[in-house]
Short mmCIF file of C-alpha atoms and ligand atoms in Angstrom, two decimals:
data_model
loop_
_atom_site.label_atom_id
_atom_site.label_comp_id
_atom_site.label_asym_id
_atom_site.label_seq_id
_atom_site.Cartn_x
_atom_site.Cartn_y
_atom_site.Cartn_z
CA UNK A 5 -14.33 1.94 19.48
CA UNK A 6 -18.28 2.76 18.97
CA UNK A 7 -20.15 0.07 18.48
CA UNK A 8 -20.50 0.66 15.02
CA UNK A 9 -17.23 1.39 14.60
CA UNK A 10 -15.69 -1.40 12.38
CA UNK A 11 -16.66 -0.20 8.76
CA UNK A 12 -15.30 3.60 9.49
CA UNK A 13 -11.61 4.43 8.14
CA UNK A 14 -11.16 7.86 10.34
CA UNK A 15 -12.19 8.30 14.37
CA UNK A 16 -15.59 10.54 15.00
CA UNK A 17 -14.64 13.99 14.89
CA UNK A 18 -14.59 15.29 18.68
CA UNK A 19 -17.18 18.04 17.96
CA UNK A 20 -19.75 15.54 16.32
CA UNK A 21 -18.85 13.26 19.22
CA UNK A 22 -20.20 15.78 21.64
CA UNK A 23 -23.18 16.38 19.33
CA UNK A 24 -24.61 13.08 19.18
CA UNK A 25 -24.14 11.94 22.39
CA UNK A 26 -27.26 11.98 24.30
CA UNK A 27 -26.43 10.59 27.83
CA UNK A 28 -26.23 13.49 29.80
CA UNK A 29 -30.26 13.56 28.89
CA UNK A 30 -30.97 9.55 28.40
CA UNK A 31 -29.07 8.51 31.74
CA UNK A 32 -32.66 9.28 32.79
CA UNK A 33 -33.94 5.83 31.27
CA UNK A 34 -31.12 3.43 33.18
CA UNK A 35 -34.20 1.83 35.35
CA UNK A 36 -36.35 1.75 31.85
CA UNK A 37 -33.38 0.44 30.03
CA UNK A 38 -32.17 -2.31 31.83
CA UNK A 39 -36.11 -3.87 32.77
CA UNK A 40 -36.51 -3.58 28.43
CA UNK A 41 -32.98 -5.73 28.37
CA UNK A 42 -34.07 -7.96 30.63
CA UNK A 43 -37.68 -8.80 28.93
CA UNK A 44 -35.09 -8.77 25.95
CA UNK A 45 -33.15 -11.54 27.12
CA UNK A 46 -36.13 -13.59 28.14
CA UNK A 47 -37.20 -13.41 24.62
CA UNK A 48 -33.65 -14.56 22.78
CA UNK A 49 -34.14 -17.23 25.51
CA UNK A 50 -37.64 -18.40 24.66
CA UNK A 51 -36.46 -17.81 21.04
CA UNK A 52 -33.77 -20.24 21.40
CA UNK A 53 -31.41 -17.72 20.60
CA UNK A 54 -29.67 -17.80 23.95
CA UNK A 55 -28.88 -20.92 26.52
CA UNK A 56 -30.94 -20.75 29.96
CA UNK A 57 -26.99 -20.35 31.39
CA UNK A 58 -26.07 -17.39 29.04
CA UNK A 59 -29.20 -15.95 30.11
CA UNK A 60 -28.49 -15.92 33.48
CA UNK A 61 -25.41 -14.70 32.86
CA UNK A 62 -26.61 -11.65 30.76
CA UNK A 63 -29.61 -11.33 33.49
CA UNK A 64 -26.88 -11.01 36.57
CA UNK A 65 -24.37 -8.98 34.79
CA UNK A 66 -27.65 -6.30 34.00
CA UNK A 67 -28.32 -5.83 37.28
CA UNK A 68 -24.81 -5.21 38.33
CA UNK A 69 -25.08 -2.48 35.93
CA UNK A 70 -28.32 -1.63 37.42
CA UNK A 71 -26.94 -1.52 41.41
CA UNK A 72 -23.65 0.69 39.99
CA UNK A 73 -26.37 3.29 38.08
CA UNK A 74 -28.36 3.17 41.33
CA UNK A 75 -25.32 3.55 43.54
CA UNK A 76 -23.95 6.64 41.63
CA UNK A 77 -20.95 4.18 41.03
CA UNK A 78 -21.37 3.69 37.24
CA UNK A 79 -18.59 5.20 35.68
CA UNK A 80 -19.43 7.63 32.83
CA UNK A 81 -16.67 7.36 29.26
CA UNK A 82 -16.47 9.74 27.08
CA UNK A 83 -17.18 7.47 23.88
CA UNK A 84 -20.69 6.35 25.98
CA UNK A 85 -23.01 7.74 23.47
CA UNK A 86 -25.79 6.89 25.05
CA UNK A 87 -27.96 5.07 27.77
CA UNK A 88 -27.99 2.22 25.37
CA UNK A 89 -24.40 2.00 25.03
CA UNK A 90 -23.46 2.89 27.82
CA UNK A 91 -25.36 -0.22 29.63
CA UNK A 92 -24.02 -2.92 26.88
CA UNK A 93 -20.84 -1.73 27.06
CA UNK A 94 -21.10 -1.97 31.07
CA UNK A 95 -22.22 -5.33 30.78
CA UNK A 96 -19.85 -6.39 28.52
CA UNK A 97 -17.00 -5.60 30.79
CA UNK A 98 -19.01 -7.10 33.25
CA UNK A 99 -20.51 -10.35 31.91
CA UNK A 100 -17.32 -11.16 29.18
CA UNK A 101 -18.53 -12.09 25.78
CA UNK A 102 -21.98 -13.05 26.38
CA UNK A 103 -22.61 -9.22 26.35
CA UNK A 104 -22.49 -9.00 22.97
CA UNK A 105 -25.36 -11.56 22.39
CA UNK A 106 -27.64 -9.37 24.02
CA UNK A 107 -28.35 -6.84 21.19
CA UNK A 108 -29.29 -10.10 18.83
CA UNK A 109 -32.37 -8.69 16.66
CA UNK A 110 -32.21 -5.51 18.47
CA UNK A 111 -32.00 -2.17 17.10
CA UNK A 112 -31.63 1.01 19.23
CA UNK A 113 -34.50 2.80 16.92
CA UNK A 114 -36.93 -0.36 18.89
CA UNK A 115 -34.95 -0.27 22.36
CA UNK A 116 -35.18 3.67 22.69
CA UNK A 117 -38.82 4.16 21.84
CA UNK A 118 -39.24 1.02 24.44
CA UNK A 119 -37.15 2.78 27.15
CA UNK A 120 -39.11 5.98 26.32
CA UNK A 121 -42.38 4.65 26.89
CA UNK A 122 -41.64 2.80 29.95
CA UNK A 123 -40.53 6.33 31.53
CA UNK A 124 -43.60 8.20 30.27
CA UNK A 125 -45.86 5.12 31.45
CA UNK A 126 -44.15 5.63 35.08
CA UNK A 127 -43.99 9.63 34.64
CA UNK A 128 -48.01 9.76 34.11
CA UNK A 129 -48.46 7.72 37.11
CA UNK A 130 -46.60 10.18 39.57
CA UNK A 131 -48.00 13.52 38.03
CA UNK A 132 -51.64 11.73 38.23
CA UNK A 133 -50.91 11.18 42.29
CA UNK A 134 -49.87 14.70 42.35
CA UNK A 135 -52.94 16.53 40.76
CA UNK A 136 -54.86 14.09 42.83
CA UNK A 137 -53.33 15.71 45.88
CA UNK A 138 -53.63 18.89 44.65
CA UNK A 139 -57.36 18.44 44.08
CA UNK A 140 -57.97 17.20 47.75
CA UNK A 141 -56.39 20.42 48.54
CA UNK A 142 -59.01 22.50 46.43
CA UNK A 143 -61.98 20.36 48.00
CA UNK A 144 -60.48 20.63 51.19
CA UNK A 145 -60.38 24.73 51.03
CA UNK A 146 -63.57 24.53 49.59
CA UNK A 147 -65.27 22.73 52.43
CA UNK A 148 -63.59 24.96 54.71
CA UNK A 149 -65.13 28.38 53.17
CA UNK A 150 -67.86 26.56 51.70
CA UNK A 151 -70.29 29.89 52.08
CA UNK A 152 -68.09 32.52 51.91
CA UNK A 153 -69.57 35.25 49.87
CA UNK A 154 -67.13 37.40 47.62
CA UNK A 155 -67.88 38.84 44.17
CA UNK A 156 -67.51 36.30 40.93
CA UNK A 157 -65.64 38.01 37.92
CA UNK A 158 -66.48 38.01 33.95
CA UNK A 159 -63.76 40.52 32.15
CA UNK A 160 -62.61 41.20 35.67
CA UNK A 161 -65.67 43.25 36.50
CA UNK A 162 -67.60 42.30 39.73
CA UNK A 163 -70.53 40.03 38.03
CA UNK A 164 -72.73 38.28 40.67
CA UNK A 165 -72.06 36.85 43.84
CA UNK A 166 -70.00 33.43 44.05
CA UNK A 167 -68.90 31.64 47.21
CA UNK A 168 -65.05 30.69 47.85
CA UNK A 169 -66.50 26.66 47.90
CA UNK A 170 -67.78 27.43 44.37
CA UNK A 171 -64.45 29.46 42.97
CA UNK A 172 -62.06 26.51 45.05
CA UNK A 173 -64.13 23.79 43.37
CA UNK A 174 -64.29 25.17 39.65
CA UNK A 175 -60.23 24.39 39.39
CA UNK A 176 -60.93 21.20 40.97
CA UNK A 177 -62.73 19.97 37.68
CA UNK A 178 -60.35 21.46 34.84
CA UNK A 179 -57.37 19.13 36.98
CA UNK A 180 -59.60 16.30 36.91
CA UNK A 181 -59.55 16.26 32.93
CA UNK A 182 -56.16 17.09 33.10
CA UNK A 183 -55.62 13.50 34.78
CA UNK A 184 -57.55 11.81 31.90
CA UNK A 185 -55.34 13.54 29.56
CA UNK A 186 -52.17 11.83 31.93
CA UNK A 187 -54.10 8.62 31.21
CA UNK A 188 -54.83 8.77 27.53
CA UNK A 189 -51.20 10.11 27.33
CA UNK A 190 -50.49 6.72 28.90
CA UNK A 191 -52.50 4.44 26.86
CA UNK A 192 -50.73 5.30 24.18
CA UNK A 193 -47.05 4.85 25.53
CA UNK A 194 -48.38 1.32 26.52
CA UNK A 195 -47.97 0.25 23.10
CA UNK A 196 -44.80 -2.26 22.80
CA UNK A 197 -42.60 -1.42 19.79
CA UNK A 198 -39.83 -3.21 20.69
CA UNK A 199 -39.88 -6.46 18.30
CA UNK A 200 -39.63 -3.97 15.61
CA UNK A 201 -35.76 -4.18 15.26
CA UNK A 202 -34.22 -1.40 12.97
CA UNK A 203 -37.57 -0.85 10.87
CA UNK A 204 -38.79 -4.06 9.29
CA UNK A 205 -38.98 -6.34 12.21
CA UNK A 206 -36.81 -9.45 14.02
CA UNK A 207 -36.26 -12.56 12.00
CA UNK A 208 -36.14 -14.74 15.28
CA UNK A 209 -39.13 -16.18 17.08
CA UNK A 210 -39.47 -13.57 19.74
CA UNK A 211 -42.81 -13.48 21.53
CA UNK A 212 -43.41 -9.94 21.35
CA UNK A 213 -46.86 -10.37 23.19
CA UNK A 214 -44.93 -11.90 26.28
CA UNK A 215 -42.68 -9.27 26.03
CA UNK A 216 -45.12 -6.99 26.11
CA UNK A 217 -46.86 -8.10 29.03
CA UNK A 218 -43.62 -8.90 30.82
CA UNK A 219 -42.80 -5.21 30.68
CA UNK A 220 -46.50 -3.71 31.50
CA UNK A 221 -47.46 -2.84 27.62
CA UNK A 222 -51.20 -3.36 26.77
CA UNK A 223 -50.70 -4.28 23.49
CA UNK A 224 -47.81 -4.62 20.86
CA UNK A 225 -47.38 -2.18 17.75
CA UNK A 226 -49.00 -3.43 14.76
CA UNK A 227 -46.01 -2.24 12.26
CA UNK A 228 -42.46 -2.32 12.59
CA UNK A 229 -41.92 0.91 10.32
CA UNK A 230 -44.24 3.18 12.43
CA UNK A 231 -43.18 1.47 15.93
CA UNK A 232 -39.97 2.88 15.54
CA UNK A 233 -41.27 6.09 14.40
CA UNK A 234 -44.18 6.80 16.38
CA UNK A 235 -44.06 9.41 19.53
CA UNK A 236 -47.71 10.21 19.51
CA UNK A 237 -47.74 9.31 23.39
CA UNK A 238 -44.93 11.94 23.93
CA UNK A 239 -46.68 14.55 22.15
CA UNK A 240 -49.94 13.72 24.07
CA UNK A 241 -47.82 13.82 27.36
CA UNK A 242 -46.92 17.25 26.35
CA UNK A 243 -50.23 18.34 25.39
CA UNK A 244 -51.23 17.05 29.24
CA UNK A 245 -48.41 18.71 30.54
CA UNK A 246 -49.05 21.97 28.89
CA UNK A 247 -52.87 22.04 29.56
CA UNK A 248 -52.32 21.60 33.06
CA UNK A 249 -49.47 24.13 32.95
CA UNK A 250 -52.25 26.84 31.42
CA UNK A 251 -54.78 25.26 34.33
CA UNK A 252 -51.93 26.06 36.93
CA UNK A 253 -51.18 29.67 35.91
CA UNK A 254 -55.17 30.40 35.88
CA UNK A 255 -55.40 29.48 39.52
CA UNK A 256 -51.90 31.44 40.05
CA UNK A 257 -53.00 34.70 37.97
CA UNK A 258 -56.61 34.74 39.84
CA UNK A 259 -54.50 34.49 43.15
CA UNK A 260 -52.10 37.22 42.43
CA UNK A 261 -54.70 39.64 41.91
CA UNK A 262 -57.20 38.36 44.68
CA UNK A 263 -54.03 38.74 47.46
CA UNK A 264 -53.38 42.37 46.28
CA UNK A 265 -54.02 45.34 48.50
CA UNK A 266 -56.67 46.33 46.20
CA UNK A 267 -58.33 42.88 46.12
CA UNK A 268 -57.13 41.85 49.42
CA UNK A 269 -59.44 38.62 49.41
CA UNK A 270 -56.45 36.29 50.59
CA UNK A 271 -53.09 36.40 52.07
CA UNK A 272 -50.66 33.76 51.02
CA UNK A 273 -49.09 32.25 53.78
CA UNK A 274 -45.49 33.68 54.70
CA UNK A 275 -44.24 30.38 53.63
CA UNK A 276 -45.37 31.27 49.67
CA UNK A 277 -44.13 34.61 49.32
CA UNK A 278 -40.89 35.77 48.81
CA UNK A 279 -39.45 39.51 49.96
CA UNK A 280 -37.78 42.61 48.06
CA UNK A 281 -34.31 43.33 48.42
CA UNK A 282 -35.44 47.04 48.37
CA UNK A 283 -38.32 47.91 49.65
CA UNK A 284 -38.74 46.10 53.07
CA UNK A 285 -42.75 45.87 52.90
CA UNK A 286 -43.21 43.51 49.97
CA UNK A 287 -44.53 40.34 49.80
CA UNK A 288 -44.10 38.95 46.54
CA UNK A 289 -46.25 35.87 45.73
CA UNK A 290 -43.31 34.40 43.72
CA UNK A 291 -44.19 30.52 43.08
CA UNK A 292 -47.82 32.22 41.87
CA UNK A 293 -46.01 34.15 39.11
CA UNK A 294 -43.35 31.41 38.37
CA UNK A 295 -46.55 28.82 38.23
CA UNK A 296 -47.80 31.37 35.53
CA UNK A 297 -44.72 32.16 34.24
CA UNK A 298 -43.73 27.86 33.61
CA UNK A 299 -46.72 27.36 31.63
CA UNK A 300 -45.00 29.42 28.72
CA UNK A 301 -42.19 27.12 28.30
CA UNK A 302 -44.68 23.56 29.08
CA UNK A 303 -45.92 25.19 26.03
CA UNK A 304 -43.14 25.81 24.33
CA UNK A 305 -41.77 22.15 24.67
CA UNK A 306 -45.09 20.91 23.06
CA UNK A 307 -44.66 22.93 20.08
CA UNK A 308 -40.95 21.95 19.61
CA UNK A 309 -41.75 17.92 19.68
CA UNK A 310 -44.42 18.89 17.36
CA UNK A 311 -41.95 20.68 14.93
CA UNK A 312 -39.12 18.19 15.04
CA UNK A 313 -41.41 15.34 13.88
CA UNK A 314 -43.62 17.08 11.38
CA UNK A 315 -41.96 16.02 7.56
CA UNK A 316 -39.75 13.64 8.98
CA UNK A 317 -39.53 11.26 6.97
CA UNK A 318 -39.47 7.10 7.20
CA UNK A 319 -39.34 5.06 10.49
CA UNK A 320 -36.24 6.22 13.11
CA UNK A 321 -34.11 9.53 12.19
CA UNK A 322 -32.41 10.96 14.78
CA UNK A 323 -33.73 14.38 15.06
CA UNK A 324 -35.87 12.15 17.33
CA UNK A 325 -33.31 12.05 20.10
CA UNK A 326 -35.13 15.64 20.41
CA UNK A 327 -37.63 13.85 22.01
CA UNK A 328 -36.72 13.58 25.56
CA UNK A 329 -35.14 16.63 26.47
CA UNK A 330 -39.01 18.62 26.42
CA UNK A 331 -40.81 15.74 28.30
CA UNK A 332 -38.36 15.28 31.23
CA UNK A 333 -38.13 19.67 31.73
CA UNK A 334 -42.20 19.12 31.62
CA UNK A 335 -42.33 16.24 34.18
CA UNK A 336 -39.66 17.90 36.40
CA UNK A 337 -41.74 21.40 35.82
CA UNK A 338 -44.73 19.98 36.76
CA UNK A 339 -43.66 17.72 39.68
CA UNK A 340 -41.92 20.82 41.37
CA UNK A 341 -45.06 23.26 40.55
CA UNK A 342 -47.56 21.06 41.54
CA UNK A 343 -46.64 20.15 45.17
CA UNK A 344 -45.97 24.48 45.78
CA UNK A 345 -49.22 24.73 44.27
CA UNK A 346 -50.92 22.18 47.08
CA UNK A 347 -49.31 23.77 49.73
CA UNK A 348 -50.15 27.27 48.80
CA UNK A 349 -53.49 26.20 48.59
CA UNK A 350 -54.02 24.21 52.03
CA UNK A 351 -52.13 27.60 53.67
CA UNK A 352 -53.97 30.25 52.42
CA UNK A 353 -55.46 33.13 54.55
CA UNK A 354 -59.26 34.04 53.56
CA UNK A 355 -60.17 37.27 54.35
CA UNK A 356 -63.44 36.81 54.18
CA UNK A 357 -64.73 40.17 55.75
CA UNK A 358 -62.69 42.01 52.60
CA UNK A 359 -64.77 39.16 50.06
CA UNK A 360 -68.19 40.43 52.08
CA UNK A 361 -67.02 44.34 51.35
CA UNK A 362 -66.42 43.73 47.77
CA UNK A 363 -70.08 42.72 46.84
CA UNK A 364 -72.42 45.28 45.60
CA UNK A 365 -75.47 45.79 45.09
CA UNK A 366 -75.37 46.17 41.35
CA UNK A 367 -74.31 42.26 41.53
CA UNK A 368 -78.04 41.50 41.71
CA UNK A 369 -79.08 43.37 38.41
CA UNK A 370 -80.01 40.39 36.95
CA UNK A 371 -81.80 38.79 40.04
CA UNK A 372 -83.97 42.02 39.69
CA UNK A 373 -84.44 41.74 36.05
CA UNK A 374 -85.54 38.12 37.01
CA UNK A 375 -87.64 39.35 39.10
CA UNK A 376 -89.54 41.03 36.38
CA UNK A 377 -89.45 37.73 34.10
CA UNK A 378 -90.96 36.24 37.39
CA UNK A 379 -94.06 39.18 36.72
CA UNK A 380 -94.51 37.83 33.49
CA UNK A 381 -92.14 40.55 31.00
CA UNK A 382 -89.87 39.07 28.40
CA UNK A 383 -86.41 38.43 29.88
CA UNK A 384 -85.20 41.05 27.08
CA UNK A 385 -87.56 44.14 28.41
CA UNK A 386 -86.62 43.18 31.72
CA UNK A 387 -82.91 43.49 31.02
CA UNK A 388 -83.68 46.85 29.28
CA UNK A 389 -85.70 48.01 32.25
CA UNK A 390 -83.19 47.42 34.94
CA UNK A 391 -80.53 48.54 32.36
CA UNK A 392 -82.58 51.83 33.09
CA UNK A 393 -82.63 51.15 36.55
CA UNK A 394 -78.67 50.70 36.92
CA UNK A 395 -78.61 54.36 35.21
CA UNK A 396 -80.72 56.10 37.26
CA UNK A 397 -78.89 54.79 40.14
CA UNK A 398 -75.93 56.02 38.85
CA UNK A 399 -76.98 59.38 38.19
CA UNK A 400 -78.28 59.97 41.09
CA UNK A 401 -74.91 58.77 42.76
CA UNK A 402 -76.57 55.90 45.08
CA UNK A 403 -76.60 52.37 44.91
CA UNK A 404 -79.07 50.45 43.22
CA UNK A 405 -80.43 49.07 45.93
CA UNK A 406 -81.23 52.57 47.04
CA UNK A 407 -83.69 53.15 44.28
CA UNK A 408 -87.02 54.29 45.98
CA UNK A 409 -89.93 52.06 45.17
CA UNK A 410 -91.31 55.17 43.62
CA UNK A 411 -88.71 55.41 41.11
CA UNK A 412 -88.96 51.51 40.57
CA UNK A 413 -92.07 51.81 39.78
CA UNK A 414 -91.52 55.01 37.12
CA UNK A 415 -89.97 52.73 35.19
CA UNK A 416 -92.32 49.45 35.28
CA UNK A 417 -94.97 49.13 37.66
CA UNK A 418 -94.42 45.58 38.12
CA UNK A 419 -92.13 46.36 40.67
CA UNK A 420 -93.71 45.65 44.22
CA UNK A 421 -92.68 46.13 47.56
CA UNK A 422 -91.45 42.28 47.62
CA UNK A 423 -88.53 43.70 45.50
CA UNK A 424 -86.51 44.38 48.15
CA UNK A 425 -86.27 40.12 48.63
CA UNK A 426 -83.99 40.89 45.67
CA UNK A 427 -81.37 42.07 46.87
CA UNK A 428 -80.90 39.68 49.78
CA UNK A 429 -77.55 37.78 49.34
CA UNK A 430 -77.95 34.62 50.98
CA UNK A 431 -81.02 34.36 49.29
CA UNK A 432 -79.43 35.30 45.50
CA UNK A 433 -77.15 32.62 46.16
CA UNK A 434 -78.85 30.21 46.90
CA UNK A 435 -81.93 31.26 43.96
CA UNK A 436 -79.32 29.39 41.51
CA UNK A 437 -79.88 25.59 42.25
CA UNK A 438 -79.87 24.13 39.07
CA UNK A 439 -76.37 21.43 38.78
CA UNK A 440 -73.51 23.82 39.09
CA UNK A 441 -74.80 26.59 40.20
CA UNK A 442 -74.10 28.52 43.63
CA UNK A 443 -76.71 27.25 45.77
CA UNK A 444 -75.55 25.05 49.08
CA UNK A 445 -77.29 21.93 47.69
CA UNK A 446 -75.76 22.42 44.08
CA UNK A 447 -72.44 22.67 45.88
CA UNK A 448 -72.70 19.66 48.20
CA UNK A 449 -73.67 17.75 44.95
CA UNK A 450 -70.66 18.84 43.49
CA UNK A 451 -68.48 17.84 46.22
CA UNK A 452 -70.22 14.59 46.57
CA UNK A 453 -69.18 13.58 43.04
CA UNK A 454 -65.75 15.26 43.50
CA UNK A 455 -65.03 13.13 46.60
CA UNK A 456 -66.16 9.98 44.91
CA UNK A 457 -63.92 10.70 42.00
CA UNK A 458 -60.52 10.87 44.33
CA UNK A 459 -62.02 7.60 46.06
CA UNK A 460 -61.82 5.91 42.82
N1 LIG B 3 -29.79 8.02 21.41
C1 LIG B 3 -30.72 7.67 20.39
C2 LIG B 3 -32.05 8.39 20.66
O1 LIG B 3 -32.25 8.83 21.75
C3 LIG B 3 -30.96 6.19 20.38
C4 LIG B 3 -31.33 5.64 19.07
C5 LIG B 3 -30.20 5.73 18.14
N2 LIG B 3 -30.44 5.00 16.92
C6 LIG B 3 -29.65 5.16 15.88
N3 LIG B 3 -29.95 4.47 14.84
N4 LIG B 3 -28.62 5.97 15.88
O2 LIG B 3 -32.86 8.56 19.79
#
């Protein structure tokens, strides 16, 4: 019989059975579960509700039920509906009638959105230690190439020279909010709703502060009606997970094209590419396209939590047993993606001759129309000038570094014979020292703070 069986006249029809049952997802929160029972049953015993022997009792039988979860020997029944079930009913068989005291003030609506936030508490932790590798894999490529040369792209058009220390180091930063987002995401699952019973609170003296802090929660929920309610942390968790999804597939999509024949920047180590079961030459970056293809459905889970709770209407219903299904696919997603991700990273071929080839010399149009501003003209007649300059060039079929001085100077005599200085790379580079920029001691400042920040 369910445990709310004793006021129904006919069984649960077999297909609603299989529709409300949510262990095959919820078995996920046995660990979460049984640590919420067992603040649970310090706080009946601090109440008073329960003796310091039936206590024990209850405390032992849990973490039989705990070793037979962990074991892979718990055995599954069909009427389990759920992880909450499922682990009283356990107990019960275990433990005898002293089971039953357990669920004293409880509701399920308080003990699920407990269990819930223990798991995303714990899930933010690991994915945090992941990007944090992942980073150190980014700084670590980007000490290793710090100089390399190779064009930097606006629209996908060649723009101005970068260096492969500056490209590995601007998806270091867009990670590193990513991992505040974890840990905002966490602050608010660190709120304590259990205490809240079915929606008005418990009428026995539990200590919900102790609780709390027995079970790692900051604080405690301030009402009983939205602590059963509330799963702003698991939208925020899937907000996080879906940012960092779209941060993943940017580094994936920029990788695809820079390892194509055309781009042919880097080769992705044999390890990180799959082959074609026709044509024998391919080398298909697979985890990069699958790393941009997952963000769609990180995405996706965000927007369906965010559906199934907007106009719902008071404190638990239980289109919120929607909840988990999108936040474990998006910490599974991520804790798969992100690891391939670090290792595609640390094994990645540069080929940095092929960056080198791929700069030209129309890169430096706006060093040269700096130059001007440096001669005094307004940065717009500058840009209009070597606008003119860039044509010329191009109808005359040469680079524009192969403008005569003569011709130059047809168009502004302010240029000068120093002009050439313009078109020097190292020296373009290294021009843009302002915080951020290119330049080597822009970039060691960067990587200074980055360092410190995974030292923290
Ligand atoms: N399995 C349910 C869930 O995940 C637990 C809460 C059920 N509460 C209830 N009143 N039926 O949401």
């Amino acid at each position: 019989m369910k445990l709310w069986g004793a006021r129904m006249r006919a069984p649960l029809n077999p297909l609603v059975e299989k529709l409300n049952a949510s262990l095959p997802i919820d078995i996920r929160l046995f660990r979460e579960d049984i640590d919420g029972s067992l603040a649970w049953t310090h706080g009946l015993q601090r109440a008073g509700i329960l003796s310091t022997d039936e206590a024990r009792r209850i405390r032992d039988g849990l973490e039989k039920v705990r070793a037979e979860f962990v074991t892979g020997s718990f055995a599954v029944l069909a009427s389990d509906e759920d992880i909450h079930t499922a682990v009283e009913r356990r107990l019960t068989e275990l433990s005898g009638d002293v089971g039953g005291k357990l669920h004293t003030g409880r509701s399920r609506n308080d003990q699920v959105a407990t269990d819930f936030r223990l798991w995303i508490m714990r899930g933010c932790d690991s994915l945090d230690w992941e990007l944090r590798t992942l980073q150190s894999a980014l700084l670590d490529s980007a000490e290793a190439a710090l100089e390399a040369p190779f064009p930097g792209y606006t629209h996908t058009q060649r723009a101005q020279p970068i260096t492969w220390g500056h490209w590995a180091m601007s998806h270091f930063w867009p990670l590193e909010r990513d991992r505040g987002r974890l840990k905002d995401a966490r602050r608010s699952a660190g709120i304590l709703p259990l205490g809240s019973g079915a929606l008005s609170g418990v009428v026995f003296a539990i200590d919900r502060h102790a609780l709390g802090k027995e079970l790692g929660f900051h604080s405690v929920s301030a009402s009983s009606l939205d602590g059963v309610r509330d799963r702003d942390f698991a939208v925020e968790f899937l907000f996080a997970s879906a940012l960092t999804g779209v941060h993943l597939s940017q580094i994936a999509e920029q990788l695809i094209l820079y390892s194509t024949s055309e781009f042919g920047f880097v080769v992705i180590d044999d390890s990180y590419t799959t082959g074609s079961s026709l044509m024998p030459q391919k080398k298909n970056p697979d985890p990069l396209e699958l790393a941009r293809g997952k963000s769609g459905r990180l995405i996706g889970g965000l927007v369906g939590l965010l559906t199934t709770l907007k106009g719902l209407p008071s404190a638990y219903d239980k289109d919120l047993q929607e909840d988990k299904q999108p936040v474990f696919e998006a910490f599974d997603t991520l804790s798969l993606l992100i690891p391939v991700m670090t290792g595609l990273i640390s094994t990645i071929h540069l080929q940095t001759d092929r960056m080198l080839a791929a700069l030209s010399p129309e890169m430096f149009a706006t060093d040269l129309a700096d130059y001007l501003v440096a001669k005094g003209i307004p940065f717009r007649q500058a840009h209009a000038l070597v606008g003119m300059a860039v044509r010329r060039a191009e109808e005359q079929g040469i680079p524009l570094a192969s403008l005569s001085l003569d011709e130059l100077r047809m168009i502004s005599g302010e240029f000068g014979e120093d002009v050439t200085r313009v078109f020097d790379l190292q020296a373009a580079i290294n021009r843009r020292r302002a915080i951020g920029g290119t330049a080597g001691e822009a970039l060691f400042r960067q990587l200074r703070s980055a360092r410190s920040l995974l030292l923290a």
